[in-house]
PDB file of C-alpha atoms and ligand atoms in Angstrom:
ATOM      1  CA  UNK A  10     -20.964  -5.409  11.281  1.00  0.00           C
ATOM      2  CA  UNK A  11     -23.243  -8.071  11.048  1.00  0.00           C
ATOM      3  CA  UNK A  12     -22.852  -8.444   7.366  1.00  0.00           C
ATOM      4  CA  UNK A  13     -19.303  -7.403   6.638  1.00  0.00           C
ATOM      5  CA  UNK A  14     -18.375  -9.440   2.824  1.00  0.00           C
ATOM      6  CA  UNK A  15     -14.456 -10.420   4.813  1.00  0.00           C
ATOM      7  CA  UNK A  16     -14.362  -6.536   4.979  1.00  0.00           C
ATOM      8  CA  UNK A  17     -13.627  -6.781   9.057  1.00  0.00           C
ATOM      9  CA  UNK A  18     -12.896 -10.462   9.604  1.00  0.00           C
ATOM     10  CA  UNK A  19      -9.505 -11.680   8.694  1.00  0.00           C
ATOM     11  CA  UNK A  20      -7.683 -14.804   8.495  1.00  0.00           C
ATOM     12  CA  UNK A  21      -4.106 -14.803   7.791  1.00  0.00           C
ATOM     13  CA  UNK A  22      -2.855 -15.398   4.292  1.00  0.00           C
ATOM     14  CA  UNK A  23       0.906 -17.733   3.127  1.00  0.00           C
ATOM     15  CA  UNK A  24       4.256 -16.413   3.764  1.00  0.00           C
ATOM     16  CA  UNK A  25       6.433 -17.834   1.489  1.00  0.00           C
ATOM     17  CA  UNK A  26      10.457 -18.451   1.409  1.00  0.00           C
ATOM     18  CA  UNK A  27      12.116 -17.738  -1.243  1.00  0.00           C
ATOM     19  CA  UNK A  28      14.812 -19.952  -2.938  1.00  0.00           C
ATOM     20  CA  UNK A  29      17.875 -18.814  -4.478  1.00  0.00           C
ATOM     21  CA  UNK A  30      21.468 -18.976  -4.940  1.00  0.00           C
ATOM     22  CA  UNK A  31      22.140 -15.937  -3.783  1.00  0.00           C
ATOM     23  CA  UNK A  32      20.751 -16.388  -0.582  1.00  0.00           C
ATOM     24  CA  UNK A  33      22.311 -19.437   0.203  1.00  0.00           C
ATOM     25  CA  UNK A  34      25.292 -17.961  -0.346  1.00  0.00           C
ATOM     26  CA  UNK A  35      24.724 -14.888   1.284  1.00  0.00           C
ATOM     27  CA  UNK A  36      23.168 -17.108   4.095  1.00  0.00           C
ATOM     28  CA  UNK A  37      19.693 -14.981   4.646  1.00  0.00           C
ATOM     29  CA  UNK A  38      16.368 -16.444   4.725  1.00  0.00           C
ATOM     30  CA  UNK A  39      14.066 -14.265   2.890  1.00  0.00           C
ATOM     31  CA  UNK A  40      10.481 -14.946   3.429  1.00  0.00           C
ATOM     32  CA  UNK A  41       7.280 -13.260   1.665  1.00  0.00           C
ATOM     33  CA  UNK A  42       4.020 -12.270   3.909  1.00  0.00           C
ATOM     34  CA  UNK A  43       1.000 -12.574   0.870  1.00  0.00           C
ATOM     35  CA  UNK A  44      -0.676 -10.824   2.281  1.00  0.00           C
ATOM     36  CA  UNK A  45      -2.089  -9.382  -1.219  1.00  0.00           C
ATOM     37  CA  UNK A  46      -4.168 -13.070  -0.587  1.00  0.00           C
ATOM     38  CA  UNK A  47      -5.494 -11.064   2.344  1.00  0.00           C
ATOM     39  CA  UNK A  48      -8.916 -10.087   0.593  1.00  0.00           C
ATOM     40  CA  UNK A  49      -9.838 -10.515  -3.510  1.00  0.00           C
ATOM     41  CA  UNK A  50     -10.762  -6.917  -4.362  1.00  0.00           C
ATOM     42  CA  UNK A  51      -9.973  -4.786  -0.554  1.00  0.00           C
ATOM     43  CA  UNK A  52      -5.829  -5.843  -0.635  1.00  0.00           C
ATOM     44  CA  UNK A  53      -2.944  -6.133   1.289  1.00  0.00           C
ATOM     45  CA  UNK A  54      -1.899  -3.051   3.578  1.00  0.00           C
ATOM     46  CA  UNK A  55      -5.421  -1.560   2.348  1.00  0.00           C
ATOM     47  CA  UNK A  56      -7.429  -3.532   3.525  1.00  0.00           C
ATOM     48  CA  UNK A  57      -5.826  -2.779   7.345  1.00  0.00           C
ATOM     49  CA  UNK A  58      -5.775   0.974   6.309  1.00  0.00           C
ATOM     50  CA  UNK A  59      -9.965   0.856   5.938  1.00  0.00           C
ATOM     51  CA  UNK A  60     -10.758  -1.286   8.515  1.00  0.00           C
ATOM     52  CA  UNK A  61     -11.343   1.037  12.260  1.00  0.00           C
ATOM     53  CA  UNK A  62     -12.562   3.748   9.118  1.00  0.00           C
ATOM     54  CA  UNK A  63     -15.416   1.701   7.807  1.00  0.00           C
ATOM     55  CA  UNK A  64     -16.129   0.313  11.619  1.00  0.00           C
ATOM     56  CA  UNK A  65     -16.166   4.164  12.800  1.00  0.00           C
ATOM     57  CA  UNK A  66     -17.780   5.182   9.598  1.00  0.00           C
ATOM     58  CA  UNK A  67     -20.344   3.017  10.629  1.00  0.00           C
ATOM     59  CA  UNK A  68     -20.661   4.179  13.555  1.00  0.00           C
ATOM     60  CA  UNK A  69     -21.291   7.431  12.966  1.00  0.00           C
ATOM     61  CA  UNK A  70     -24.044   6.142  10.598  1.00  0.00           C
ATOM     62  CA  UNK A  71     -22.633   7.101   7.468  1.00  0.00           C
ATOM     63  CA  UNK A  72     -23.376   5.202   3.765  1.00  0.00           C
ATOM     64  CA  UNK A  73     -20.671   7.508   1.608  1.00  0.00           C
ATOM     65  CA  UNK A  74     -17.225   7.039   1.419  1.00  0.00           C
ATOM     66  CA  UNK A  75     -15.635  10.304  -0.369  1.00  0.00           C
ATOM     67  CA  UNK A  76     -11.606  10.053  -1.173  1.00  0.00           C
ATOM     68  CA  UNK A  77      -9.359  12.024  -2.872  1.00  0.00           C
ATOM     69  CA  UNK A  78      -6.169   9.604  -5.514  1.00  0.00           C
ATOM     70  CA  UNK A  79      -4.568   9.683  -9.051  1.00  0.00           C
ATOM     71  CA  UNK A  80      -6.020   7.425 -12.019  1.00  0.00           C
ATOM     72  CA  UNK A  81      -4.420   4.109 -10.654  1.00  0.00           C
ATOM     73  CA  UNK A  82      -4.689   4.118  -6.452  1.00  0.00           C
ATOM     74  CA  UNK A  83      -4.902   0.984  -4.747  1.00  0.00           C
ATOM     75  CA  UNK A  84      -6.366   3.006  -2.440  1.00  0.00           C
ATOM     76  CA  UNK A  85      -9.340   3.994  -5.027  1.00  0.00           C
ATOM     77  CA  UNK A  86     -10.071   0.571  -5.924  1.00  0.00           C
ATOM     78  CA  UNK A  87     -10.210  -0.623  -2.451  1.00  0.00           C
ATOM     79  CA  UNK A  88     -12.725   2.034  -1.338  1.00  0.00           C
ATOM     80  CA  UNK A  89     -14.930   1.442  -4.492  1.00  0.00           C
ATOM     81  CA  UNK A  90     -14.841  -2.301  -3.505  1.00  0.00           C
ATOM     82  CA  UNK A  91     -14.756  -2.084   0.135  1.00  0.00           C
ATOM     83  CA  UNK A  92     -18.264   0.261  -0.597  1.00  0.00           C
ATOM     84  CA  UNK A  93     -20.167  -2.070  -3.138  1.00  0.00           C
ATOM     85  CA  UNK A  94     -19.107  -4.986  -1.180  1.00  0.00           C
ATOM     86  CA  UNK A  95     -20.762  -3.169   2.501  1.00  0.00           C
ATOM     87  CA  UNK A  96     -23.864  -1.740  -0.042  1.00  0.00           C
ATOM     88  CA  UNK A  97     -22.776   1.966   0.703  1.00  0.00           C
ATOM     89  CA  UNK A  98     -21.937   4.484  -1.766  1.00  0.00           C
ATOM     90  CA  UNK A  99     -18.438   6.064  -2.789  1.00  0.00           C
ATOM     91  CA  UNK A 100     -17.204   9.330  -4.600  1.00  0.00           C
ATOM     92  CA  UNK A 101     -13.752   9.501  -6.176  1.00  0.00           C
ATOM     93  CA  UNK A 102     -12.381  12.889  -6.760  1.00  0.00           C
ATOM     94  CA  UNK A 103      -9.244  11.722  -9.077  1.00  0.00           C
ATOM     95  CA  UNK A 104      -6.712  14.192  -9.919  1.00  0.00           C
ATOM     96  CA  UNK A 105      -5.777  15.234 -13.577  1.00  0.00           C
ATOM     97  CA  UNK A 106      -8.178  15.058 -16.495  1.00  0.00           C
ATOM     98  CA  UNK A 107     -10.758  12.064 -17.349  1.00  0.00           C
ATOM     99  CA  UNK A 108      -9.266  10.232 -20.089  1.00  0.00           C
ATOM    100  CA  UNK A 109     -10.533   7.807 -22.334  1.00  0.00           C
ATOM    101  CA  UNK A 110     -10.754   4.907 -22.590  1.00  0.00           C
ATOM    102  CA  UNK A 111     -10.632   4.719 -18.552  1.00  0.00           C
ATOM    103  CA  UNK A 112      -8.000   2.820 -17.266  1.00  0.00           C
ATOM    104  CA  UNK A 113      -8.800  -0.705 -15.768  1.00  0.00           C
ATOM    105  CA  UNK A 114      -8.681   1.076 -12.233  1.00  0.00           C
ATOM    106  CA  UNK A 115     -11.554   4.361 -12.214  1.00  0.00           C
ATOM    107  CA  UNK A 116     -12.800   1.180 -14.993  1.00  0.00           C
ATOM    108  CA  UNK A 117     -13.147  -1.419 -11.418  1.00  0.00           C
ATOM    109  CA  UNK A 118     -14.390   1.929  -9.649  1.00  0.00           C
ATOM    110  CA  UNK A 119     -17.430   3.054 -11.923  1.00  0.00           C
ATOM    111  CA  UNK A 120     -18.029  -0.639 -12.098  1.00  0.00           C
ATOM    112  CA  UNK A 121     -18.204  -0.585  -8.783  1.00  0.00           C
ATOM    113  CA  UNK A 122     -20.608   2.490  -8.388  1.00  0.00           C
ATOM    114  CA  UNK A 123     -18.585   5.298  -7.261  1.00  0.00           C
ATOM    115  CA  UNK A 124     -19.135   7.828  -8.650  1.00  0.00           C
ATOM    116  CA  UNK A 125     -15.921   9.807 -10.319  1.00  0.00           C
ATOM    117  CA  UNK A 126     -14.812  13.318 -10.296  1.00  0.00           C
ATOM    118  CA  UNK A 127     -11.610  15.092 -11.907  1.00  0.00           C
ATOM    119  CA  UNK A 128      -9.546  17.782 -10.215  1.00  0.00           C
ATOM    120  CA  UNK A 129      -7.185  19.659 -11.735  1.00  0.00           C
ATOM    121  CA  UNK A 130      -3.458  19.031 -10.131  1.00  0.00           C
ATOM    122  CA  UNK A 131      -3.618  22.957  -8.231  1.00  0.00           C
ATOM    123  CA  UNK A 132      -7.026  21.806  -7.026  1.00  0.00           C
ATOM    124  CA  UNK A 133      -6.048  18.771  -5.847  1.00  0.00           C
ATOM    125  CA  UNK A 134      -3.300  19.981  -3.092  1.00  0.00           C
ATOM    126  CA  UNK A 135      -5.886  21.369  -1.580  1.00  0.00           C
ATOM    127  CA  UNK A 136      -7.586  18.396  -0.899  1.00  0.00           C
ATOM    128  CA  UNK A 137      -7.253  18.078   2.621  1.00  0.00           C
ATOM    129  CA  UNK A 138      -8.481  21.745   3.647  1.00  0.00           C
ATOM    130  CA  UNK A 139     -11.642  22.422   5.289  1.00  0.00           C
ATOM    131  CA  UNK A 140     -13.142  24.439   1.905  1.00  0.00           C
ATOM    132  CA  UNK A 141     -12.170  21.388   0.029  1.00  0.00           C
ATOM    133  CA  UNK A 142     -14.008  19.554   2.121  1.00  0.00           C
ATOM    134  CA  UNK A 143     -17.297  21.927   2.308  1.00  0.00           C
ATOM    135  CA  UNK A 144     -17.285  22.375  -1.747  1.00  0.00           C
ATOM    136  CA  UNK A 145     -17.813  18.297  -1.652  1.00  0.00           C
ATOM    137  CA  UNK A 146     -20.423  18.543   0.839  1.00  0.00           C
ATOM    138  CA  UNK A 147     -22.578  20.926  -0.620  1.00  0.00           C
ATOM    139  CA  UNK A 148     -21.928  19.121  -3.940  1.00  0.00           C
ATOM    140  CA  UNK A 149     -22.218  15.768  -2.492  1.00  0.00           C
ATOM    141  CA  UNK A 150     -24.231  15.824   1.194  1.00  0.00           C
ATOM    142  CA  UNK A 151     -22.853  13.443   3.612  1.00  0.00           C
ATOM    143  CA  UNK A 152     -20.325  11.690   3.139  1.00  0.00           C
ATOM    144  CA  UNK A 153     -17.306   9.978   5.755  1.00  0.00           C
ATOM    145  CA  UNK A 154     -13.806  11.530   4.054  1.00  0.00           C
ATOM    146  CA  UNK A 155     -10.726   9.460   3.489  1.00  0.00           C
ATOM    147  CA  UNK A 156      -7.641  11.212   2.907  1.00  0.00           C
ATOM    148  CA  UNK A 157      -5.337  10.280   0.220  1.00  0.00           C
ATOM    149  CA  UNK A 158      -4.114   6.643   0.505  1.00  0.00           C
ATOM    150  CA  UNK A 159      -6.183   6.172   3.268  1.00  0.00           C
ATOM    151  CA  UNK A 160      -3.727   7.546   6.011  1.00  0.00           C
ATOM    152  CA  UNK A 161      -5.494   8.788   8.817  1.00  0.00           C
ATOM    153  CA  UNK A 162      -4.792   7.386  12.727  1.00  0.00           C
ATOM    154  CA  UNK A 163      -7.784   5.243  12.179  1.00  0.00           C
ATOM    155  CA  UNK A 164      -5.163   3.419   9.688  1.00  0.00           C
ATOM    156  CA  UNK A 165      -1.950   3.836  11.602  1.00  0.00           C
ATOM    157  CA  UNK A 166      -4.173   1.911  13.990  1.00  0.00           C
ATOM    158  CA  UNK A 167      -5.320  -0.772  11.582  1.00  0.00           C
ATOM    159  CA  UNK A 168      -1.670  -1.335  11.087  1.00  0.00           C
ATOM    160  CA  UNK A 169      -0.626  -1.373  14.628  1.00  0.00           C
ATOM    161  CA  UNK A 170      -2.535  -4.378  14.456  1.00  0.00           C
ATOM    162  CA  UNK A 171      -1.064  -5.938  11.725  1.00  0.00           C
ATOM    163  CA  UNK A 172       2.186  -5.267  12.941  1.00  0.00           C
ATOM    164  CA  UNK A 173       0.859  -7.048  16.237  1.00  0.00           C
ATOM    165  CA  UNK A 174      -0.333 -10.350  13.699  1.00  0.00           C
ATOM    166  CA  UNK A 175       3.421 -10.655  12.177  1.00  0.00           C
ATOM    167  CA  UNK A 176       5.189 -10.748  14.980  1.00  0.00           C
ATOM    168  CA  UNK A 177       3.108 -13.335  16.686  1.00  0.00           C
ATOM    169  CA  UNK A 178       3.279 -15.531  13.372  1.00  0.00           C
ATOM    170  CA  UNK A 179       6.539 -15.153  12.094  1.00  0.00           C
ATOM    171  CA  UNK A 180       9.911 -15.191  13.520  1.00  0.00           C
ATOM    172  CA  UNK A 181      12.465 -12.422  11.588  1.00  0.00           C
ATOM    173  CA  UNK A 182      14.863  -9.972  11.793  1.00  0.00           C
ATOM    174  CA  UNK A 183      14.343  -7.131   9.176  1.00  0.00           C
ATOM    175  CA  UNK A 184      11.004  -6.376   8.218  1.00  0.00           C
ATOM    176  CA  UNK A 185      11.152  -4.741   4.901  1.00  0.00           C
ATOM    177  CA  UNK A 186       8.123  -3.077   3.229  1.00  0.00           C
ATOM    178  CA  UNK A 187       6.836  -0.298   0.508  1.00  0.00           C
ATOM    179  CA  UNK A 188       6.619   3.391   1.720  1.00  0.00           C
ATOM    180  CA  UNK A 189       4.057   5.766   0.170  1.00  0.00           C
ATOM    181  CA  UNK A 190       2.847   8.592   2.282  1.00  0.00           C
ATOM    182  CA  UNK A 191       4.217   6.365   5.541  1.00  0.00           C
ATOM    183  CA  UNK A 192       0.924   5.807   7.226  1.00  0.00           C
ATOM    184  CA  UNK A 193       1.599   1.661   7.094  1.00  0.00           C
ATOM    185  CA  UNK A 194       5.395   2.122   8.084  1.00  0.00           C
ATOM    186  CA  UNK A 195       4.021   4.180  11.875  1.00  0.00           C
ATOM    187  CA  UNK A 196       1.603   1.637  12.420  1.00  0.00           C
ATOM    188  CA  UNK A 197       3.117  -1.600  11.729  1.00  0.00           C
ATOM    189  CA  UNK A 198       6.354   0.194  13.297  1.00  0.00           C
ATOM    190  CA  UNK A 199       4.295   0.322  16.661  1.00  0.00           C
ATOM    191  CA  UNK A 200       4.302  -3.488  17.223  1.00  0.00           C
ATOM    192  CA  UNK A 201       7.873  -4.502  16.162  1.00  0.00           C
ATOM    193  CA  UNK A 202      10.176  -5.802  19.239  1.00  0.00           C
ATOM    194  CA  UNK A 203      13.612  -3.954  20.343  1.00  0.00           C
ATOM    195  CA  UNK A 204      15.454  -6.380  18.625  1.00  0.00           C
ATOM    196  CA  UNK A 205      13.570  -6.563  15.627  1.00  0.00           C
ATOM    197  CA  UNK A 206      15.209  -3.680  12.605  1.00  0.00           C
ATOM    198  CA  UNK A 207      12.219  -2.295   9.745  1.00  0.00           C
ATOM    199  CA  UNK A 208      13.508  -0.876   6.493  1.00  0.00           C
ATOM    200  CA  UNK A 209      11.379   1.237   4.516  1.00  0.00           C
ATOM    201  CA  UNK A 210      11.696   1.295   1.000  1.00  0.00           C
ATOM    202  CA  UNK A 211      10.492   4.760  -0.869  1.00  0.00           C
ATOM    203  CA  UNK A 212       8.617   4.557  -3.950  1.00  0.00           C
ATOM    204  CA  UNK A 213       8.915   8.608  -4.191  1.00  0.00           C
ATOM    205  CA  UNK A 214      11.750  10.225  -5.432  1.00  0.00           C
ATOM    206  CA  UNK A 215      13.756  11.565  -3.166  1.00  0.00           C
ATOM    207  CA  UNK A 216      12.155   9.878  -0.031  1.00  0.00           C
ATOM    208  CA  UNK A 217      14.467  11.153   2.706  1.00  0.00           C
ATOM    209  CA  UNK A 218      11.792  13.505   3.574  1.00  0.00           C
ATOM    210  CA  UNK A 219       9.710   9.918   4.205  1.00  0.00           C
ATOM    211  CA  UNK A 220      10.826  10.035   8.187  1.00  0.00           C
ATOM    212  CA  UNK A 221       9.303  12.704   9.347  1.00  0.00           C
ATOM    213  CA  UNK A 222       6.182  11.755   7.201  1.00  0.00           C
ATOM    214  CA  UNK A 223       6.391   8.099   9.390  1.00  0.00           C
ATOM    215  CA  UNK A 224       7.447  10.154  12.252  1.00  0.00           C
ATOM    216  CA  UNK A 225       4.905  12.409  12.494  1.00  0.00           C
ATOM    217  CA  UNK A 226       1.918   9.556  12.343  1.00  0.00           C
ATOM    218  CA  UNK A 227       3.525   7.714  15.133  1.00  0.00           C
ATOM    219  CA  UNK A 228       0.997   7.449  17.798  1.00  0.00           C
ATOM    220  CA  UNK A 229       3.414   5.033  20.872  1.00  0.00           C
ATOM    221  CA  UNK A 230       7.007   4.659  21.528  1.00  0.00           C
ATOM    222  CA  UNK A 231       8.889   2.522  19.196  1.00  0.00           C
ATOM    223  CA  UNK A 232      11.587   0.037  19.968  1.00  0.00           C
ATOM    224  CA  UNK A 233      13.052  -0.998  17.007  1.00  0.00           C
ATOM    225  CA  UNK A 234      15.325   0.195  15.295  1.00  0.00           C
ATOM    226  CA  UNK A 235      14.064   1.355  11.400  1.00  0.00           C
ATOM    227  CA  UNK A 236      15.264   3.606   8.549  1.00  0.00           C
ATOM    228  CA  UNK A 237      14.463   4.830   5.001  1.00  0.00           C
ATOM    229  CA  UNK A 238      15.924   3.221   2.198  1.00  0.00           C
ATOM    230  CA  UNK A 239      15.849   5.815  -1.033  1.00  0.00           C
ATOM    231  CA  UNK A 240      18.179   4.156  -3.418  1.00  0.00           C
ATOM    232  CA  UNK A 241      14.970   1.329  -5.030  1.00  0.00           C
ATOM    233  CA  UNK A 242      12.429   4.641  -6.309  1.00  0.00           C
ATOM    234  CA  UNK A 243      13.457   4.063  -9.806  1.00  0.00           C
ATOM    235  CA  UNK A 244      12.578   7.565 -10.958  1.00  0.00           C
ATOM    236  CA  UNK A 245      10.008   8.103  -8.626  1.00  0.00           C
ATOM    237  CA  UNK A 246       6.312   7.150  -8.236  1.00  0.00           C
ATOM    238  CA  UNK A 247       4.319   5.707 -11.070  1.00  0.00           C
ATOM    239  CA  UNK A 248       7.836   5.528 -12.844  1.00  0.00           C
ATOM    240  CA  UNK A 249       9.263   1.758 -13.859  1.00  0.00           C
ATOM    241  CA  UNK A 250      12.298   0.980 -15.625  1.00  0.00           C
ATOM    242  CA  UNK A 251      12.753  -1.849 -18.412  1.00  0.00           C
ATOM    243  CA  UNK A 252      15.327  -3.247 -15.307  1.00  0.00           C
ATOM    244  CA  UNK A 253      12.501  -3.179 -13.068  1.00  0.00           C
ATOM    245  CA  UNK A 254       9.696  -4.826 -15.605  1.00  0.00           C
ATOM    246  CA  UNK A 255      12.260  -7.619 -16.336  1.00  0.00           C
ATOM    247  CA  UNK A 256      13.475  -8.605 -12.304  1.00  0.00           C
ATOM    248  CA  UNK A 257       9.151  -9.012 -11.529  1.00  0.00           C
ATOM    249  CA  UNK A 258       8.389 -11.051 -14.878  1.00  0.00           C
ATOM    250  CA  UNK A 259      11.499 -12.770 -13.792  1.00  0.00           C
ATOM    251  CA  UNK A 260      10.125 -12.928  -9.748  1.00  0.00           C
ATOM    252  CA  UNK A 261       6.749 -14.735 -11.407  1.00  0.00           C
ATOM    253  CA  UNK A 262       8.090 -17.094 -13.441  1.00  0.00           C
ATOM    254  CA  UNK A 263      10.497 -18.248 -10.320  1.00  0.00           C
ATOM    255  CA  UNK A 264       9.271 -18.242  -7.443  1.00  0.00           C
ATOM    256  CA  UNK A 265       5.314 -17.866  -8.626  1.00  0.00           C
ATOM    257  CA  UNK A 266       5.510 -14.315  -6.843  1.00  0.00           C
ATOM    258  CA  UNK A 267       2.756 -11.812  -8.857  1.00  0.00           C
ATOM    259  CA  UNK A 268       4.770  -8.311  -8.218  1.00  0.00           C
ATOM    260  CA  UNK A 269       3.139  -4.851  -8.188  1.00  0.00           C
ATOM    261  CA  UNK A 270       5.284  -2.280 -10.446  1.00  0.00           C
ATOM    262  CA  UNK A 271       4.205   0.400  -8.407  1.00  0.00           C
ATOM    263  CA  UNK A 272       4.822  -0.757  -4.594  1.00  0.00           C
ATOM    264  CA  UNK A 273       6.243  -4.322  -4.431  1.00  0.00           C
ATOM    265  CA  UNK A 274       8.145  -4.955  -7.203  1.00  0.00           C
ATOM    266  CA  UNK A 275      10.316  -1.766  -6.481  1.00  0.00           C
ATOM    267  CA  UNK A 276      10.558  -3.130  -2.572  1.00  0.00           C
ATOM    268  CA  UNK A 277      11.601  -6.612  -3.211  1.00  0.00           C
ATOM    269  CA  UNK A 278      13.737  -5.667  -6.308  1.00  0.00           C
ATOM    270  CA  UNK A 279      15.789  -3.839  -3.525  1.00  0.00           C
ATOM    271  CA  UNK A 280      15.670  -6.239  -0.387  1.00  0.00           C
ATOM    272  CA  UNK A 281      17.315  -8.478  -3.552  1.00  0.00           C
ATOM    273  CA  UNK A 282      20.118  -6.067  -3.577  1.00  0.00           C
ATOM    274  CA  UNK A 283      20.967  -5.443  -0.276  1.00  0.00           C
ATOM    275  CA  UNK A 284      21.030  -9.181   0.483  1.00  0.00           C
ATOM    276  CA  UNK A 285      23.127  -9.156  -2.206  1.00  0.00           C
ATOM    277  CA  UNK A 286      25.724  -6.611  -1.354  1.00  0.00           C
ATOM    278  CA  UNK A 287      26.668  -7.945   2.122  1.00  0.00           C
ATOM    279  CA  UNK A 288      24.134  -4.675   3.717  1.00  0.00           C
ATOM    280  CA  UNK A 289      21.780  -7.592   5.020  1.00  0.00           C
ATOM    281  CA  UNK A 290      24.493  -9.379   7.599  1.00  0.00           C
ATOM    282  CA  UNK A 291      24.800 -13.052   7.592  1.00  0.00           C
ATOM    283  CA  UNK A 292      21.943 -15.089   9.684  1.00  0.00           C
ATOM    284  CA  UNK A 293      19.354 -13.065   9.239  1.00  0.00           C
ATOM    285  CA  UNK A 294      16.013 -13.002   8.343  1.00  0.00           C
ATOM    286  CA  UNK A 295      14.085 -10.944   6.353  1.00  0.00           C
ATOM    287  CA  UNK A 296      10.641 -10.842   6.622  1.00  0.00           C
ATOM    288  CA  UNK A 297       9.329  -8.424   3.463  1.00  0.00           C
ATOM    289  CA  UNK A 298       5.400  -7.572   3.327  1.00  0.00           C
ATOM    290  CA  UNK A 299       3.473  -7.892   0.376  1.00  0.00           C
ATOM    291  CA  UNK A 300       1.041  -4.176   0.594  1.00  0.00           C
ATOM    292  CA  UNK A 301      -0.874  -5.768  -2.689  1.00  0.00           C
ATOM    293  CA  UNK A 302      -1.707  -3.961  -4.758  1.00  0.00           C
ATOM    294  CA  UNK A 303      -1.641  -5.779  -7.487  1.00  0.00           C
ATOM    295  CA  UNK A 304      -4.319  -4.053  -9.571  1.00  0.00           C
ATOM    296  CA  UNK A 305      -2.432  -2.132 -10.516  1.00  0.00           C
ATOM    297  CA  UNK A 306      -0.973  -5.082 -12.813  1.00  0.00           C
ATOM    298  CA  UNK A 307      -3.943  -4.668 -15.526  1.00  0.00           C
ATOM    299  CA  UNK A 308      -0.827  -0.750 -16.444  1.00  0.00           C
ATOM    300  CA  UNK A 309      -0.163  -1.128 -19.150  1.00  0.00           C
ATOM    301  CA  UNK A 310       3.845  -1.346 -19.252  1.00  0.00           C
ATOM    302  CA  UNK A 311       4.014   1.906 -21.296  1.00  0.00           C
ATOM    303  CA  UNK A 312       1.258   3.698 -18.949  1.00  0.00           C
ATOM    304  CA  UNK A 313       4.625   3.873 -16.548  1.00  0.00           C
ATOM    305  CA  UNK A 314       6.656   6.893 -17.612  1.00  0.00           C
ATOM    306  CA  UNK A 315      10.334   5.799 -17.565  1.00  0.00           C
ATOM    307  CA  UNK A 316      12.159   7.904 -15.442  1.00  0.00           C
ATOM    308  CA  UNK A 317      14.153  10.700 -16.548  1.00  0.00           C
TER     309      UNK A 317
HETATM  310  C1  PLP B 424      -0.936   1.894  -0.667  1.00  0.00           C
HETATM  311  C2  PLP B 424       0.149   1.516  -0.869  1.00  0.00           C
HETATM  312  C3  PLP B 424       1.441   1.600  -0.427  1.00  0.00           C
HETATM  313  C4  PLP B 424       2.135   2.803   0.449  1.00  0.00           C
HETATM  314  O1  PLP B 424       1.536   2.406   1.536  1.00  0.00           O
HETATM  315  P1  PLP B 424       1.528   3.875   2.705  1.00  0.00           P
HETATM  316  O2  PLP B 424       0.861   3.185   3.724  1.00  0.00           O
HETATM  317  O3  PLP B 424       1.365   5.320   1.759  1.00  0.00           O
HETATM  318  O4  PLP B 424       2.978   4.009   3.001  1.00  0.00           O
HETATM  319  C5  PLP B 424       1.971   0.240  -0.314  1.00  0.00           C
HETATM  320  N1  PLP B 424       2.104  -0.345  -1.144  1.00  0.00           N
HETATM  321  C6  PLP B 424       1.205  -1.002  -1.329  1.00  0.00           C
HETATM  322  C7  PLP B 424       0.792  -2.195  -2.422  1.00  0.00           C
HETATM  323  C8  PLP B 424      -0.449   0.030  -1.221  1.00  0.00           C
HETATM  324  O5  PLP B 424      -1.363   0.296  -2.041  1.00  0.00           O
END
């Protein structure tokens, strides 16, 4: 892209080492790669998931992106920002009913030119079918389609590249990251060495099924051992507890580390617990990837239901 507004050119963000007595006592180094800082609006893993999709869309002569997501979706936010920066149109198909005032995510999307269309939860389930896409085509004309969370093969390819950067730039034994659709984890896993491990923290309730989701998205062989950790979902997607909010506040104060309540807060909380409980052995270096999503901090605490 000739004028890519930083959407394609990339410079590595900083990696921050956390300091705490319990880390010293456990003999574990904990690094956080601040990928939330790779781009001001198309941040974290969404940058890597969009990269090859934007290049493909451009090569195919598209100037409109159509995608789907929930009302607080980081992906919706990133797609609106990317389309705006490129001078393209964007359409967001949002799950559920329209509510006013708009939440900060959807307000941002509209301010960046995104057309929002709300669909019922049952219609939303059809979001990737040929029938749905042809209805969208008759309503909106020609577009490049990005599935939920931006997860497709090109997204996995982008995250594979990201993984290669990670292993070149940082020495670590265990990689920790949040898992939603599993696209990011699938991509990064393909880059890890056999002496490395990865732990994906499910942000969805009963996330055991995510192992198959990740496996189904792999394109090449994985050498590292890996698992999905399901104990830190905090009640499921878009759920949070008082303990989680407190934890995030403390990290921001003590380590100057801003976290989001949907993904990175849950993940770091889980990483702390695994280290505290001794499940991570001594002399291990853990690298947690801050996958971004800080726009979600605009969410009011009361907007996220406490788990039942
Ligand atoms: C979208 C998102 C994820 C989930 O990524 P998947 O590829 O769907 O697993 C994780 N963290 C943040 C901050 C996100 O916005």
